[in-house]
PDB file of C-alpha atoms and ligand atoms in Angstrom:
ATOM      1  CA  MET U  18    -179.744 -22.695 141.902  1.00  0.00           C
ATOM      2  CA  CYS U  19    -177.063 -23.057 144.389  1.00  0.00           C
ATOM      3  CA  ALA U  20    -175.900 -26.459 145.507  1.00  0.00           C
ATOM      4  CA  ALA U  21    -177.463 -26.511 148.803  1.00  0.00           C
ATOM      5  CA  SER U  22    -180.701 -25.755 147.751  1.00  0.00           C
ATOM      6  CA  THR U  23    -180.706 -28.249 144.752  1.00  0.00           C
ATOM      7  CA  ILE U  24    -179.621 -30.990 147.377  1.00  0.00           C
ATOM      8  CA  GLU U  25    -182.184 -30.026 149.738  1.00  0.00           C
ATOM      9  CA  ILE U  26    -185.034 -30.774 147.536  1.00  0.00           C
ATOM     10  CA  TYR U  27    -183.415 -34.262 146.820  1.00  0.00           C
ATOM     11  CA  HIS U  28    -183.377 -34.845 150.601  1.00  0.00           C
ATOM     12  CA  ALA U  29    -186.838 -35.158 150.983  1.00  0.00           C
ATOM     13  CA  LYS U  30    -187.709 -37.469 153.720  1.00  0.00           C
ATOM     14  CA  LYS U  31    -189.356 -40.751 152.733  1.00  0.00           C
ATOM     15  CA  LYS U  32    -190.352 -43.621 154.927  1.00  0.00           C
ATOM     16  CA  SER U  33    -189.037 -46.334 152.842  1.00  0.00           C
ATOM     17  CA  ILE U  34    -187.216 -46.668 149.310  1.00  0.00           C
ATOM     18  CA  LEU U  35    -186.857 -50.360 148.910  1.00  0.00           C
ATOM     19  CA  ASN U  36    -189.897 -52.618 148.309  1.00  0.00           C
ATOM     20  CA  ALA U  37    -189.994 -56.254 149.724  1.00  0.00           C
ATOM     21  CA  LYS U  38    -188.952 -57.786 146.591  1.00  0.00           C
ATOM     22  CA  GLN U  39    -185.970 -55.458 146.417  1.00  0.00           C
ATOM     23  CA  LYS U  40    -184.765 -56.064 149.934  1.00  0.00           C
ATOM     24  CA  GLU U  41    -185.164 -59.752 149.290  1.00  0.00           C
ATOM     25  CA  GLU U  42    -182.962 -59.586 146.362  1.00  0.00           C
ATOM     26  CA  TYR U  43    -180.201 -57.508 148.116  1.00  0.00           C
ATOM     27  CA  GLN U  44    -179.847 -60.368 151.012  1.00  0.00           C
ATOM     28  CA  ARG U  45    -180.199 -63.235 148.294  1.00  0.00           C
ATOM     29  CA  ASN U  46    -177.564 -61.519 145.644  1.00  0.00           C
ATOM     30  CA  GLY U  47    -175.557 -59.744 147.956  1.00  0.00           C
ATOM     31  CA  PHE U  48    -176.054 -56.430 145.784  1.00  0.00           C
ATOM     32  CA  LEU U  49    -179.097 -54.427 144.356  1.00  0.00           C
ATOM     33  CA  VAL U  50    -179.075 -52.028 141.292  1.00  0.00           C
ATOM     34  CA  ILE U  51    -181.634 -49.054 141.510  1.00  0.00           C
ATOM     35  CA  GLN U  52    -182.009 -46.902 138.761  1.00  0.00           C
ATOM     36  CA  ASP U  53    -182.577 -43.306 138.526  1.00  0.00           C
ATOM     37  CA  PHE U  54    -181.983 -42.951 142.151  1.00  0.00           C
ATOM     38  CA  VAL U  55    -179.677 -39.801 141.745  1.00  0.00           C
ATOM     39  CA  PRO U  56    -181.200 -36.894 139.362  1.00  0.00           C
ATOM     40  CA  ALA U  57    -179.050 -36.007 136.542  1.00  0.00           C
ATOM     41  CA  SER U  58    -178.714 -32.448 138.107  1.00  0.00           C
ATOM     42  CA  ILE U  59    -177.349 -33.785 140.844  1.00  0.00           C
ATOM     43  CA  CYS U  60    -174.730 -36.374 139.161  1.00  0.00           C
ATOM     44  CA  LYS U  61    -173.650 -32.986 137.013  1.00  0.00           C
ATOM     45  CA  LEU U  62    -173.200 -31.132 140.556  1.00  0.00           C
ATOM     46  CA  LEU U  63    -171.092 -33.705 141.959  1.00  0.00           C
ATOM     47  CA  MET U  64    -169.159 -33.884 138.722  1.00  0.00           C
ATOM     48  CA  ASP U  65    -168.641 -30.463 138.734  1.00  0.00           C
ATOM     49  CA  ARG U  66    -167.357 -30.265 142.436  1.00  0.00           C
ATOM     50  CA  ALA U  67    -165.166 -32.981 141.656  1.00  0.00           C
ATOM     51  CA  ASN U  68    -163.464 -31.065 138.615  1.00  0.00           C
ATOM     52  CA  ALA U  69    -162.923 -28.155 140.687  1.00  0.00           C
ATOM     53  CA  LEU U  70    -161.502 -30.154 143.802  1.00  0.00           C
ATOM     54  CA  ILE U  71    -159.184 -31.982 140.882  1.00  0.00           C
ATOM     55  CA  ASP U  72    -158.454 -28.033 139.643  1.00  0.00           C
ATOM     56  CA  ASN U  73    -157.321 -26.758 143.118  1.00  0.00           C
ATOM     57  CA  PHE U  74    -155.145 -29.975 143.676  1.00  0.00           C
ATOM     58  CA  ASP U  75    -151.487 -29.026 143.176  1.00  0.00           C
ATOM     59  CA  PRO U  76    -149.769 -32.351 141.795  1.00  0.00           C
ATOM     60  CA  SER U  77    -146.178 -30.888 142.554  1.00  0.00           C
ATOM     61  CA  ILE U  78    -146.970 -31.376 146.266  1.00  0.00           C
ATOM     62  CA  VAL U  79    -146.928 -34.993 145.840  1.00  0.00           C
ATOM     63  CA  LYS U  80    -144.544 -35.517 142.840  1.00  0.00           C
ATOM     64  CA  THR U  81    -142.063 -37.524 144.894  1.00  0.00           C
ATOM     65  CA  ILE U  82    -144.385 -39.511 146.412  1.00  0.00           C
ATOM     66  CA  PHE U  83    -145.800 -41.003 143.226  1.00  0.00           C
ATOM     67  CA  SER U  84    -142.438 -41.583 141.256  1.00  0.00           C
ATOM     68  CA  THR U  85    -141.956 -45.081 140.968  1.00  0.00           C
ATOM     69  CA  LYS U  86    -138.344 -44.894 142.199  1.00  0.00           C
ATOM     70  CA  ASP U  87    -138.397 -46.488 145.483  1.00  0.00           C
ATOM     71  CA  GLN U  88    -141.135 -44.638 147.096  1.00  0.00           C
ATOM     72  CA  LYS U  89    -142.954 -47.599 148.487  1.00  0.00           C
ATOM     73  CA  HIS U  90    -143.106 -46.149 152.198  1.00  0.00           C
ATOM     74  CA  ALA U  91    -144.202 -42.392 150.907  1.00  0.00           C
ATOM     75  CA  LYS U  92    -146.990 -43.748 148.983  1.00  0.00           C
ATOM     76  CA  ALA U  93    -148.019 -46.146 151.884  1.00  0.00           C
ATOM     77  CA  LYS U  94    -147.947 -43.241 154.220  1.00  0.00           C
ATOM     78  CA  TYR U  95    -150.085 -40.881 151.602  1.00  0.00           C
ATOM     79  CA  PHE U  96    -152.748 -43.582 151.553  1.00  0.00           C
ATOM     80  CA  LEU U  97    -152.827 -44.443 155.398  1.00  0.00           C
ATOM     81  CA  ASP U  98    -153.116 -40.626 156.325  1.00  0.00           C
ATOM     82  CA  SER U  99    -155.898 -40.177 153.798  1.00  0.00           C
ATOM     83  CA  GLY U 100    -158.945 -41.792 156.192  1.00  0.00           C
ATOM     84  CA  ASP U 101    -159.558 -37.896 157.666  1.00  0.00           C
ATOM     85  CA  LYS U 102    -158.576 -36.033 154.505  1.00  0.00           C
ATOM     86  CA  ILE U 103    -159.078 -35.606 150.926  1.00  0.00           C
ATOM     87  CA  HIS U 104    -155.998 -37.141 148.909  1.00  0.00           C
ATOM     88  CA  PHE U 105    -155.324 -37.862 145.269  1.00  0.00           C
ATOM     89  CA  PHE U 106    -154.193 -40.636 143.701  1.00  0.00           C
ATOM     90  CA  PHE U 107    -153.133 -41.132 140.196  1.00  0.00           C
ATOM     91  CA  GLU U 108    -153.478 -43.786 137.201  1.00  0.00           C
ATOM     92  CA  GLU U 109    -150.601 -45.972 136.995  1.00  0.00           C
ATOM     93  CA  GLN U 110    -150.258 -45.356 133.301  1.00  0.00           C
ATOM     94  CA  ALA U 111    -150.206 -41.713 134.029  1.00  0.00           C
ATOM     95  CA  ILE U 112    -147.076 -41.009 135.904  1.00  0.00           C
ATOM     96  CA  ASP U 113    -143.393 -41.497 134.667  1.00  0.00           C
ATOM     97  CA  GLU U 114    -140.575 -42.729 136.975  1.00  0.00           C
ATOM     98  CA  ASN U 115    -139.643 -39.388 137.884  1.00  0.00           C
ATOM     99  CA  GLY U 116    -143.400 -38.779 139.236  1.00  0.00           C
ATOM    100  CA  ASN U 117    -144.263 -36.377 136.501  1.00  0.00           C
ATOM    101  CA  LEU U 118    -147.599 -36.521 134.576  1.00  0.00           C
ATOM    102  CA  LYS U 119    -147.859 -37.895 131.300  1.00  0.00           C
ATOM    103  CA  TYR U 120    -151.492 -36.598 130.735  1.00  0.00           C
ATOM    104  CA  GLU U 121    -153.099 -33.420 131.770  1.00  0.00           C
ATOM    105  CA  LYS U 122    -154.186 -33.534 135.520  1.00  0.00           C
ATOM    106  CA  SER U 123    -157.542 -33.656 134.821  1.00  0.00           C
ATOM    107  CA  ARG U 124    -157.047 -36.746 132.641  1.00  0.00           C
ATOM    108  CA  SER U 125    -154.524 -38.576 135.183  1.00  0.00           C
ATOM    109  CA  ILE U 126    -156.428 -38.963 138.484  1.00  0.00           C
ATOM    110  CA  ASN U 127    -157.310 -42.204 139.021  1.00  0.00           C
ATOM    111  CA  LYS U 128    -159.502 -41.322 142.615  1.00  0.00           C
ATOM    112  CA  PHE U 129    -159.511 -39.009 145.475  1.00  0.00           C
ATOM    113  CA  GLY U 130    -160.642 -39.948 149.086  1.00  0.00           C
ATOM    114  CA  HIS U 131    -161.433 -40.981 151.819  1.00  0.00           C
ATOM    115  CA  ALA U 132    -163.340 -38.071 153.654  1.00  0.00           C
ATOM    116  CA  MET U 133    -165.118 -35.781 151.232  1.00  0.00           C
ATOM    117  CA  HIS U 134    -168.256 -36.788 152.584  1.00  0.00           C
ATOM    118  CA  ASP U 135    -167.321 -34.759 155.892  1.00  0.00           C
ATOM    119  CA  LEU U 136    -164.913 -32.487 154.718  1.00  0.00           C
ATOM    120  CA  ASP U 137    -166.240 -30.873 151.254  1.00  0.00           C
ATOM    121  CA  PRO U 138    -169.511 -28.992 151.761  1.00  0.00           C
ATOM    122  CA  VAL U 139    -170.972 -30.452 148.387  1.00  0.00           C
ATOM    123  CA  PHE U 140    -170.234 -33.874 149.046  1.00  0.00           C
ATOM    124  CA  ASN U 141    -171.400 -33.617 152.574  1.00  0.00           C
ATOM    125  CA  LEU U 142    -174.739 -32.366 151.972  1.00  0.00           C
ATOM    126  CA  PHE U 143    -175.145 -34.936 149.399  1.00  0.00           C
ATOM    127  CA  SER U 144    -173.406 -38.036 151.432  1.00  0.00           C
ATOM    128  CA  HIS U 145    -175.423 -37.187 154.732  1.00  0.00           C
ATOM    129  CA  ASN U 146    -178.994 -36.878 153.055  1.00  0.00           C
ATOM    130  CA  HIS U 147    -182.044 -38.729 154.338  1.00  0.00           C
ATOM    131  CA  LYS U 148    -182.651 -40.537 151.230  1.00  0.00           C
ATOM    132  CA  ILE U 149    -179.230 -42.245 151.440  1.00  0.00           C
ATOM    133  CA  ALA U 150    -180.114 -43.061 154.980  1.00  0.00           C
ATOM    134  CA  THR U 151    -183.272 -44.350 154.366  1.00  0.00           C
ATOM    135  CA  LEU U 152    -181.901 -46.750 151.604  1.00  0.00           C
ATOM    136  CA  ILE U 153    -179.031 -47.938 154.122  1.00  0.00           C
ATOM    137  CA  THR U 154    -181.665 -48.637 156.651  1.00  0.00           C
ATOM    138  CA  ASP U 155    -183.981 -50.597 154.202  1.00  0.00           C
ATOM    139  CA  LEU U 156    -180.895 -52.576 153.257  1.00  0.00           C
ATOM    140  CA  GLY U 157    -181.046 -53.770 156.899  1.00  0.00           C
ATOM    141  CA  MET U 158    -178.361 -51.620 158.654  1.00  0.00           C
ATOM    142  CA  HIS U 159    -179.721 -49.784 161.664  1.00  0.00           C
ATOM    143  CA  ASP U 160    -178.192 -46.274 162.815  1.00  0.00           C
ATOM    144  CA  PRO U 161    -175.396 -46.324 160.001  1.00  0.00           C
ATOM    145  CA  LEU U 162    -171.879 -44.023 160.105  1.00  0.00           C
ATOM    146  CA  LEU U 163    -170.567 -43.108 157.233  1.00  0.00           C
ATOM    147  CA  MET U 164    -166.618 -44.682 157.239  1.00  0.00           C
ATOM    148  CA  GLN U 165    -165.406 -43.691 153.737  1.00  0.00           C
ATOM    149  CA  SER U 166    -165.957 -41.950 150.511  1.00  0.00           C
ATOM    150  CA  MET U 167    -164.146 -42.149 147.200  1.00  0.00           C
ATOM    151  CA  TYR U 168    -164.408 -40.391 144.107  1.00  0.00           C
ATOM    152  CA  ILE U 169    -163.222 -42.824 140.933  1.00  0.00           C
ATOM    153  CA  CYS U 170    -162.641 -41.362 137.639  1.00  0.00           C
ATOM    154  CA  LYS U 171    -161.650 -44.221 135.664  1.00  0.00           C
ATOM    155  CA  GLN U 172    -160.181 -42.288 132.834  1.00  0.00           C
ATOM    156  CA  PRO U 173    -160.643 -42.802 129.030  1.00  0.00           C
ATOM    157  CA  HIS U 174    -157.732 -45.467 127.894  1.00  0.00           C
ATOM    158  CA  ILE U 175    -155.792 -45.531 130.851  1.00  0.00           C
ATOM    159  CA  GLY U 176    -158.565 -46.509 133.721  1.00  0.00           C
ATOM    160  CA  GLY U 177    -156.893 -49.427 135.556  1.00  0.00           C
ATOM    161  CA  GLU U 178    -158.408 -52.617 136.510  1.00  0.00           C
ATOM    162  CA  VAL U 179    -159.491 -53.124 139.862  1.00  0.00           C
ATOM    163  CA  THR U 180    -159.246 -56.876 140.798  1.00  0.00           C
ATOM    164  CA  CYS U 181    -161.693 -58.964 142.445  1.00  0.00           C
ATOM    165  CA  HIS U 182    -162.018 -58.258 145.886  1.00  0.00           C
ATOM    166  CA  GLN U 183    -164.285 -58.136 148.723  1.00  0.00           C
ATOM    167  CA  ASP U 184    -164.677 -54.824 150.524  1.00  0.00           C
ATOM    168  CA  ALA U 185    -164.457 -56.371 154.148  1.00  0.00           C
ATOM    169  CA  THR U 186    -160.816 -57.241 153.388  1.00  0.00           C
ATOM    170  CA  TYR U 187    -160.080 -53.554 153.443  1.00  0.00           C
ATOM    171  CA  LEU U 188    -162.771 -52.070 155.943  1.00  0.00           C
ATOM    172  CA  HIS U 189    -163.289 -54.126 159.138  1.00  0.00           C
ATOM    173  CA  ALA U 190    -166.727 -54.036 161.391  1.00  0.00           C
ATOM    174  CA  LYS U 191    -168.266 -56.666 163.523  1.00  0.00           C
ATOM    175  CA  ASN U 192    -169.657 -59.660 161.570  1.00  0.00           C
ATOM    176  CA  ASN U 193    -168.306 -57.883 158.267  1.00  0.00           C
ATOM    177  CA  ASN U 194    -171.256 -55.563 158.542  1.00  0.00           C
ATOM    178  CA  ILE U 195    -170.604 -53.058 155.780  1.00  0.00           C
ATOM    179  CA  ILE U 196    -172.667 -51.588 153.029  1.00  0.00           C
ATOM    180  CA  GLY U 197    -171.014 -50.062 149.840  1.00  0.00           C
ATOM    181  CA  LEU U 198    -172.689 -47.614 147.849  1.00  0.00           C
ATOM    182  CA  TRP U 199    -171.790 -47.045 144.405  1.00  0.00           C
ATOM    183  CA  PHE U 200    -173.253 -44.310 142.394  1.00  0.00           C
ATOM    184  CA  ALA U 201    -172.973 -43.976 138.671  1.00  0.00           C
ATOM    185  CA  LEU U 202    -172.335 -40.248 137.991  1.00  0.00           C
ATOM    186  CA  GLU U 203    -172.057 -41.563 134.057  1.00  0.00           C
ATOM    187  CA  ASP U 204    -173.225 -44.492 132.629  1.00  0.00           C
ATOM    188  CA  ALA U 205    -171.192 -47.587 133.227  1.00  0.00           C
ATOM    189  CA  THR U 206    -170.756 -49.951 130.561  1.00  0.00           C
ATOM    190  CA  LEU U 207    -168.485 -53.045 129.398  1.00  0.00           C
ATOM    191  CA  GLU U 208    -166.363 -50.953 127.291  1.00  0.00           C
ATOM    192  CA  ASN U 209    -165.624 -48.085 130.085  1.00  0.00           C
ATOM    193  CA  GLY U 210    -165.253 -50.397 132.902  1.00  0.00           C
ATOM    194  CA  CYS U 211    -168.679 -51.299 134.695  1.00  0.00           C
ATOM    195  CA  LEU U 212    -168.771 -53.141 138.003  1.00  0.00           C
ATOM    196  CA  TRP U 213    -168.867 -57.128 137.895  1.00  0.00           C
ATOM    197  CA  VAL U 214    -170.120 -59.117 140.661  1.00  0.00           C
ATOM    198  CA  ILE U 215    -170.548 -62.849 141.788  1.00  0.00           C
ATOM    199  CA  PRO U 216    -174.360 -62.798 142.397  1.00  0.00           C
ATOM    200  CA  GLY U 217    -174.638 -64.695 145.972  1.00  0.00           C
ATOM    201  CA  GLY U 218    -171.044 -64.589 146.768  1.00  0.00           C
ATOM    202  CA  HIS U 219    -171.568 -62.582 150.040  1.00  0.00           C
ATOM    203  CA  LEU U 220    -172.595 -65.790 151.388  1.00  0.00           C
ATOM    204  CA  GLY U 221    -169.081 -67.382 151.309  1.00  0.00           C
ATOM    205  CA  ASN U 222    -166.286 -66.329 153.820  1.00  0.00           C
ATOM    206  CA  LEU U 223    -164.018 -63.476 154.066  1.00  0.00           C
ATOM    207  CA  LYS U 224    -160.967 -64.622 152.117  1.00  0.00           C
ATOM    208  CA  SER U 225    -158.489 -61.882 153.410  1.00  0.00           C
ATOM    209  CA  LYS U 226    -157.963 -59.129 155.690  1.00  0.00           C
ATOM    210  CA  PHE U 227    -155.711 -56.012 155.402  1.00  0.00           C
ATOM    211  CA  ILE U 228    -154.293 -55.369 158.564  1.00  0.00           C
ATOM    212  CA  ARG U 229    -153.123 -52.057 159.692  1.00  0.00           C
ATOM    213  CA  GLU U 230    -150.420 -52.096 162.462  1.00  0.00           C
ATOM    214  CA  ASN U 231    -149.532 -48.501 163.126  1.00  0.00           C
ATOM    215  CA  ASP U 232    -147.878 -47.373 160.115  1.00  0.00           C
ATOM    216  CA  THR U 233    -147.168 -50.445 158.380  1.00  0.00           C
ATOM    217  CA  THR U 234    -149.796 -52.857 156.706  1.00  0.00           C
ATOM    218  CA  ARG U 235    -149.980 -56.789 156.129  1.00  0.00           C
ATOM    219  CA  LEU U 236    -152.545 -59.305 154.056  1.00  0.00           C
ATOM    220  CA  GLU U 237    -153.787 -62.021 156.480  1.00  0.00           C
ATOM    221  CA  VAL U 238    -154.892 -64.655 153.793  1.00  0.00           C
ATOM    222  CA  TYR U 239    -157.478 -67.440 155.047  1.00  0.00           C
ATOM    223  CA  ASP U 240    -158.540 -68.753 151.835  1.00  0.00           C
ATOM    224  CA  GLU U 241    -156.107 -69.177 148.853  1.00  0.00           C
ATOM    225  CA  THR U 242    -158.894 -70.372 146.553  1.00  0.00           C
ATOM    226  CA  PRO U 243    -159.242 -68.444 143.202  1.00  0.00           C
ATOM    227  CA  TRP U 244    -162.288 -66.335 143.001  1.00  0.00           C
ATOM    228  CA  SER U 245    -164.723 -68.157 140.424  1.00  0.00           C
ATOM    229  CA  LEU U 246    -164.412 -65.400 137.964  1.00  0.00           C
ATOM    230  CA  ASP U 247    -166.813 -67.388 135.402  1.00  0.00           C
ATOM    231  CA  LYS U 248    -169.774 -66.877 137.781  1.00  0.00           C
ATOM    232  CA  MET U 249    -168.895 -62.861 137.565  1.00  0.00           C
ATOM    233  CA  VAL U 250    -171.704 -60.847 135.819  1.00  0.00           C
ATOM    234  CA  PRO U 251    -171.437 -57.297 134.496  1.00  0.00           C
ATOM    235  CA  LEU U 252    -173.562 -54.402 136.145  1.00  0.00           C
ATOM    236  CA  GLU U 253    -173.967 -52.074 133.351  1.00  0.00           C
ATOM    237  CA  VAL U 254    -176.289 -49.148 134.761  1.00  0.00           C
ATOM    238  CA  THR U 255    -177.100 -45.519 133.536  1.00  0.00           C
ATOM    239  CA  GLN U 256    -176.139 -42.279 135.263  1.00  0.00           C
ATOM    240  CA  GLY U 257    -177.870 -41.916 138.414  1.00  0.00           C
ATOM    241  CA  SER U 258    -177.943 -45.505 139.640  1.00  0.00           C
ATOM    242  CA  VAL U 259    -176.640 -46.671 142.714  1.00  0.00           C
ATOM    243  CA  ILE U 260    -175.355 -50.174 143.084  1.00  0.00           C
ATOM    244  CA  ALA U 261    -175.526 -51.387 146.763  1.00  0.00           C
ATOM    245  CA  LEU U 262    -173.132 -53.870 147.647  1.00  0.00           C
ATOM    246  CA  ASN U 263    -172.842 -56.347 150.730  1.00  0.00           C
ATOM    247  CA  GLY U 264    -169.412 -55.989 152.269  1.00  0.00           C
ATOM    248  CA  LEU U 265    -168.414 -59.866 151.606  1.00  0.00           C
ATOM    249  CA  LEU U 266    -169.730 -59.613 147.758  1.00  0.00           C
ATOM    250  CA  PRO U 267    -166.843 -60.276 145.488  1.00  0.00           C
ATOM    251  CA  HIS U 268    -166.611 -57.695 142.989  1.00  0.00           C
ATOM    252  CA  MET U 269    -164.221 -55.927 140.369  1.00  0.00           C
ATOM    253  CA  SER U 270    -163.936 -53.764 137.719  1.00  0.00           C
ATOM    254  CA  LYS U 271    -161.869 -54.118 134.240  1.00  0.00           C
ATOM    255  CA  GLU U 272    -159.790 -51.580 132.423  1.00  0.00           C
ATOM    256  CA  ASN U 273    -161.368 -48.664 130.457  1.00  0.00           C
ATOM    257  CA  THR U 274    -160.643 -49.130 126.981  1.00  0.00           C
ATOM    258  CA  SER U 275    -163.058 -46.662 125.723  1.00  0.00           C
ATOM    259  CA  SER U 276    -162.751 -42.946 125.154  1.00  0.00           C
ATOM    260  CA  ARG U 277    -164.997 -42.016 127.847  1.00  0.00           C
ATOM    261  CA  SER U 278    -164.538 -41.752 131.513  1.00  0.00           C
ATOM    262  CA  ARG U 279    -166.768 -43.559 134.083  1.00  0.00           C
ATOM    263  CA  HIS U 280    -167.005 -41.191 136.956  1.00  0.00           C
ATOM    264  CA  ALA U 281    -168.620 -42.830 140.363  1.00  0.00           C
ATOM    265  CA  TYR U 282    -168.876 -41.900 143.721  1.00  0.00           C
ATOM    266  CA  THR U 283    -168.852 -44.482 146.740  1.00  0.00           C
ATOM    267  CA  LEU U 284    -169.682 -44.503 150.309  1.00  0.00           C
ATOM    268  CA  HIS U 285    -169.271 -47.447 152.790  1.00  0.00           C
ATOM    269  CA  ALA U 286    -171.287 -47.174 155.944  1.00  0.00           C
ATOM    270  CA  ILE U 287    -170.964 -49.281 159.272  1.00  0.00           C
ATOM    271  CA  PRO U 288    -173.417 -49.541 161.980  1.00  0.00           C
ATOM    272  CA  ARG U 289    -172.790 -47.139 165.075  1.00  0.00           C
ATOM    273  CA  GLU U 290    -172.656 -50.036 167.713  1.00  0.00           C
ATOM    274  CA  THR U 291    -169.457 -51.346 165.936  1.00  0.00           C
ATOM    275  CA  GLU U 292    -166.324 -51.181 168.185  1.00  0.00           C
ATOM    276  CA  TYR U 293    -164.278 -49.296 165.572  1.00  0.00           C
ATOM    277  CA  PRO U 294    -161.580 -52.234 164.822  1.00  0.00           C
ATOM    278  CA  SER U 295    -157.868 -50.761 165.386  1.00  0.00           C
ATOM    279  CA  THR U 296    -157.050 -53.139 162.446  1.00  0.00           C
ATOM    280  CA  ASN U 297    -158.616 -50.963 159.928  1.00  0.00           C
ATOM    281  CA  TRP U 298    -156.467 -49.063 157.830  1.00  0.00           C
ATOM    282  CA  LEU U 299    -158.890 -46.194 157.588  1.00  0.00           C
ATOM    283  CA  GLN U 300    -158.216 -44.388 161.101  1.00  0.00           C
ATOM    284  CA  ARG U 301    -159.334 -40.603 162.042  1.00  0.00           C
ATOM    285  CA  SER U 302    -158.079 -38.403 164.224  1.00  0.00           C
ATOM    286  CA  ALA U 303    -159.725 -38.072 167.833  1.00  0.00           C
ATOM    287  CA  ASP U 304    -161.258 -34.601 166.620  1.00  0.00           C
ATOM    288  CA  MET U 305    -163.116 -35.945 163.357  1.00  0.00           C
ATOM    289  CA  PRO U 306    -165.260 -38.867 164.739  1.00  0.00           C
ATOM    290  CA  PHE U 307    -167.496 -40.673 161.997  1.00  0.00           C
ATOM    291  CA  ILE U 308    -170.777 -39.245 161.765  1.00  0.00           C
ATOM    292  CA  GLY U 309    -174.091 -40.407 160.573  1.00  0.00           C
ATOM    293  CA  PHE U 310    -177.224 -38.535 159.137  1.00  0.00           C
ATOM    294  CA  LEU U 311    -179.037 -35.466 159.833  1.00  0.00           C
TER     295      LEU U 311
HETATM  296 FE1  FE2 Y 409    -164.737 -52.431 146.096  1.00  0.00          FE
END
C-alpha cells in the first residue's frame, strides 16, 4: 500500500478524540499521554521516510559548519535558516573538530527540521491530518497552524541530553498559547532517553525567552530560580503513543545510554489568530506561510 493511501485511512474524521477526564488531566498537569495514537504501520512509514531523507542528505555540504573550530556564526545561521527548510543537525559527540563524522551518517544525526511537515510529502500527509487537528482542538486550541516539525533520532550511546526547558522559551505566541505533540515512533524508556516532565509546572511563569534580532539571538532571563528537578517524572511510552505538552510545561530528556535508538517526531501548533511575533527565531519567507489543516 502506498504512503498516501495508508495515511488516508488513518485520516478518518472523528468529532472528538479526548474524553472529559483526559481534557481535565491536560489542563491540570500540562501534559497528556495517549497510547496507540499512531498505528505501528505508520510509525514504520515515518521512520522509513526519515531514513530516506537522511540517506539523501550529503553531510559534506555542511561539514565546515559543524566543525568545532570557530564556526559559531555559521552554525547559528544554518539553524536560523531552517524555519522553512529541512536542515540536519548532528549529535555533538558524532563530529570531530574538523567536521568529520566519527560514525556512519545514519548514526550521527541528532535531529532534522523544521519544516518537513510542509515540504516533505509523507510528513505533510501525516502532520496535517484530521486526527491531529481534532486532538489539538480537543486540547483547547481553536484553528491551529503548524509552526514547526522536528524528527529526533536520539542515537544509541551518543544521543545527548536535552536540559530542562519550556518550549515557549523558543517558540513565541500570544499568551504562550503553544501545544507540542511528541510522537513516539519507537518505545521511549529510561534507558534510551524518554521525556521527563514536572506535572503542573505549566502553571508557573515563563522563565526565559530566546529572542531573534535579525541574524543574531539572545536569551532574556526573567527568573533564575533553578528548576525543581526532584519533581520530574519520567514518561516511558510505547511506540505509537503521543505526548501532548503545554508550551509552559518544563520538560527534558536524558542521554541515551542504551544500544537502542529513540526516534520521535514532534509538531508545535499556535492559534491562527496569533499575530506571529518577530521575536521568534523561526521565521519563514513570505511565500511559505504557516498552514493549518485540510
Ligand atoms: Fe521541548
